[in-house]
Tab-separated table of C-alpha atoms and ligand atoms in Angstrom:
chain	number	residue	atom	x	y	z
A	1	MET	CA	-6.390	-6.771	11.210
A	2	LEU	CA	-2.640	-7.121	10.692
A	3	SER	CA	-1.338	-10.635	10.243
A	4	GLU	CA	0.993	-12.087	12.845
A	5	LYS	CA	3.749	-12.011	10.198
A	6	VAL	CA	3.385	-8.229	9.705
A	7	VAL	CA	3.153	-7.607	13.451
A	8	GLU	CA	6.393	-9.538	13.865
A	9	LYS	CA	8.096	-7.539	11.078
A	10	ILE	CA	7.006	-4.283	12.724
A	11	ARG	CA	8.305	-5.427	16.117
A	12	LYS	CA	11.657	-6.340	14.560
A	13	GLU	CA	11.760	-2.961	12.807
A	14	THR	CA	11.309	-1.069	16.059
A	15	GLU	CA	14.520	-2.654	17.351
A	16	LYS	CA	16.450	-0.672	14.713
A	17	TYR	CA	15.250	2.713	15.938
A	18	PRO	CA	15.644	4.713	19.134
A	19	THR	CA	11.910	5.487	19.299
A	20	ALA	CA	8.733	3.785	18.152
A	21	ARG	CA	7.761	6.916	16.209
A	22	ALA	CA	10.784	6.443	13.959
A	23	ALA	CA	9.415	3.055	12.901
A	24	ILE	CA	6.010	4.354	11.769
A	25	LYS	CA	6.937	4.649	8.075
A	26	SER	CA	8.309	1.112	7.920
A	27	ALA	CA	5.323	-0.221	9.833
A	28	LEU	CA	2.879	1.479	7.476
A	29	ARG	CA	4.792	0.171	4.476
A	30	TYR	CA	4.512	-3.422	5.712
A	31	ALA	CA	0.845	-2.939	6.567
A	32	GLN	CA	0.086	-1.381	3.192
A	33	GLU	CA	1.847	-4.214	1.373
A	34	GLU	CA	-0.502	-6.600	3.130
A	35	HIS	CA	-3.760	-4.627	2.836
A	36	GLY	CA	-3.253	-2.664	-0.386
A	37	TRP	CA	-3.965	0.661	1.321
A	38	VAL	CA	-3.949	2.255	4.750
A	39	THR	CA	-7.411	1.782	6.186
A	40	ASP	CA	-8.543	3.259	9.466
A	41	THR	CA	-8.172	-0.194	10.992
A	42	VAL	CA	-4.578	-0.391	9.733
A	43	VAL	CA	-3.800	2.945	11.407
A	44	ASN	CA	-5.305	1.689	14.675
A	45	ASP	CA	-3.454	-1.619	14.490
A	46	VAL	CA	-0.095	0.006	13.703
A	47	ALA	CA	-0.588	2.450	16.581
A	48	GLU	CA	-1.392	-0.433	18.890
A	49	VAL	CA	1.666	-2.467	17.887
A	50	LEU	CA	3.945	0.559	18.245
A	51	LYS	CA	2.205	1.659	21.459
A	52	LEU	CA	1.565	5.112	20.018
A	53	GLU	CA	-1.465	7.352	19.700
A	54	LYS	CA	-3.548	6.839	16.569
A	55	ILE	CA	-3.018	10.472	15.554
A	56	GLN	CA	0.761	9.961	15.475
A	57	VAL	CA	0.360	7.199	12.902
A	58	GLN	CA	-2.387	9.065	11.030
A	59	GLU	CA	-0.118	12.100	10.599
A	60	VAL	CA	2.524	10.009	8.847
A	61	ALA	CA	0.004	8.082	6.730
A	62	THR	CA	-1.521	11.289	5.379
A	63	PHE	CA	1.771	13.182	4.924
A	64	TYR	CA	3.614	10.831	2.548
A	65	ASP	CA	2.014	10.219	-0.813
A	66	LEU	CA	3.476	6.715	-0.950
A	67	PHE	CA	0.805	5.755	1.568
A	68	TYR	CA	-2.667	5.353	0.156
A	69	THR	CA	-5.540	6.400	2.370
A	70	GLN	CA	-8.047	5.376	-0.322
A	71	PRO	CA	-8.281	2.100	-2.237
A	72	VAL	CA	-5.957	1.965	-5.273
A	73	GLY	CA	-5.509	-0.287	-8.276
A	74	ARG	CA	-3.255	-3.332	-8.271
A	75	HIS	CA	-0.640	-1.311	-10.191
A	76	GLN	CA	0.061	2.287	-9.209
A	77	LEU	CA	1.507	4.311	-12.094
A	78	ARG	CA	3.370	7.295	-10.663
A	79	ILE	CA	4.247	9.693	-13.472
A	80	CYS	CA	6.629	12.505	-12.672
A	81	THR	CA	5.584	15.852	-14.159
A	82	ASN	CA	8.254	17.950	-12.496
A	83	ILE	CA	10.560	20.220	-14.510
A	84	SER	CA	12.916	17.757	-16.243
A	85	CYS	CA	10.126	15.333	-17.053
A	86	MET	CA	7.816	18.154	-18.129
A	87	LEU	CA	10.484	19.538	-20.483
A	88	ARG	CA	10.852	16.066	-21.985
A	89	ASP	CA	7.089	15.815	-22.575
A	90	SER	CA	5.644	13.974	-19.596
A	91	ASP	CA	2.330	15.555	-20.672
A	92	SER	CA	2.196	13.190	-23.636
A	93	ILE	CA	2.642	10.241	-21.252
A	94	ILE	CA	-0.212	11.434	-19.040
A	95	ASP	CA	-2.418	12.124	-22.083
A	96	HIS	CA	-1.679	8.705	-23.493
A	97	LEU	CA	-2.474	6.950	-20.206
A	98	LYS	CA	-5.752	8.880	-19.942
A	99	GLN	CA	-6.675	7.833	-23.433
A	100	ARG	CA	-5.643	4.186	-23.093
A	101	LEU	CA	-6.979	3.587	-19.579
A	102	GLY	CA	-9.936	5.971	-19.613
A	103	VAL	CA	-9.024	7.513	-16.247
A	104	GLY	CA	-6.931	10.470	-15.155
A	105	PRO	CA	-4.536	11.192	-12.293
A	106	GLY	CA	-5.959	10.158	-8.941
A	107	GLU	CA	-8.378	7.705	-10.568
A	108	THR	CA	-8.529	3.925	-10.827
A	109	THR	CA	-9.620	1.885	-13.832
A	110	GLY	CA	-12.975	0.119	-13.527
A	111	ASP	CA	-11.294	-3.293	-13.428
A	112	GLY	CA	-9.254	-2.213	-10.398
A	113	ARG	CA	-6.023	-2.789	-12.249
A	114	PHE	CA	-4.396	0.652	-12.583
A	115	THR	CA	-4.346	3.912	-10.632
A	116	ILE	CA	-2.600	6.924	-12.157
A	117	PHE	CA	-0.749	9.439	-10.006
A	118	GLU	CA	0.896	12.640	-11.163
A	119	VAL	CA	3.871	13.100	-8.825
A	120	GLU	CA	6.730	15.440	-8.075
A	121	CYS	CA	10.383	14.653	-8.876
A	122	LEU	CA	11.323	11.053	-8.110
A	123	GLY	CA	15.048	11.728	-8.422
A	124	ALA	CA	15.543	10.178	-11.848
A	125	CYS	CA	15.691	13.452	-13.789
A	126	GLY	CA	18.489	12.141	-16.029
A	127	GLY	CA	16.049	9.533	-17.354
A	128	ALA	CA	13.162	11.935	-17.946
A	129	PRO	CA	10.370	11.415	-18.666
A	130	MET	CA	9.893	8.612	-16.186
A	131	MET	CA	7.345	6.749	-14.127
A	132	MET	CA	7.465	4.470	-11.128
A	133	VAL	CA	5.366	1.317	-10.947
A	134	GLY	CA	5.589	-0.416	-7.590
A	135	ASN	CA	9.278	-0.187	-6.746
A	136	GLN	CA	10.395	-0.191	-10.374
A	137	TYR	CA	11.553	2.918	-12.248
A	138	TYR	CA	10.944	3.195	-16.004
A	139	GLU	CA	12.935	5.951	-17.683
A	140	ASN	CA	13.294	7.675	-21.063
A	141	LEU	CA	9.667	6.905	-21.788
A	142	ASP	CA	7.666	7.460	-24.906
A	143	VAL	CA	4.131	6.283	-25.581
A	144	GLU	CA	5.296	3.078	-27.276
A	145	ARG	CA	7.342	2.104	-24.227
A	146	VAL	CA	4.405	2.936	-21.951
A	147	ASP	CA	2.173	0.640	-24.008
A	148	GLN	CA	4.775	-2.101	-23.723
A	149	ILE	CA	4.942	-1.687	-19.930
A	150	LEU	CA	1.148	-1.738	-19.552
A	151	SER	CA	0.892	-4.859	-21.706
A	152	GLU	CA	3.573	-6.574	-19.590
A	153	LEU	CA	1.677	-5.671	-16.405
A	154	GLU	CA	-1.610	-6.907	-17.888
A	155	ARG	CA	-0.011	-10.184	-18.957
A	156	GLY	CA	1.469	-10.580	-15.464
A	157	ASP	CA	-2.036	-10.336	-13.975
A	158	GLU	CA	-3.391	-13.248	-16.054
B	1	FES	S1	11.901	15.830	-12.750
B	1	FES	FE1	11.097	13.867	-13.142
B	1	FES	S2	12.403	12.559	-12.017
B	1	FES	FE2	13.135	14.543	-11.551
């Protein structure tokens, strides 16, 4: 069930667009921020608020990989492995995360803290290799910097 606050934000968002369909992405973003992932109930609720068919919302939720249709960890580590990042050794970042966290891309640590995603170019090729955590970009990574970032995130959870 969406909170009244999120429903209000979605209603305000629809005022910016010519059609309700154009507001689906924003609506899902607000709903996901509140629920952590896009459940079936979230899809229904968003469709109801926007007065759209469920399938119209479902299509958007499953198309964009920024929407999670499965539960994810508190921190989502999105590591780019596209060409620039690959050439600057994003594989070592992925390997290091697998080793440190004990899970691979698409998986969540047992404590529910981290989910790793291997993603396509995030538009920060000049800072390759890079990863995105929440809305924050981390660039020019090496394994030491990754360890530092993970430790900061772990400390922030305590
Ligand atoms: S290739 Fe990694 S950000 Fe573009």
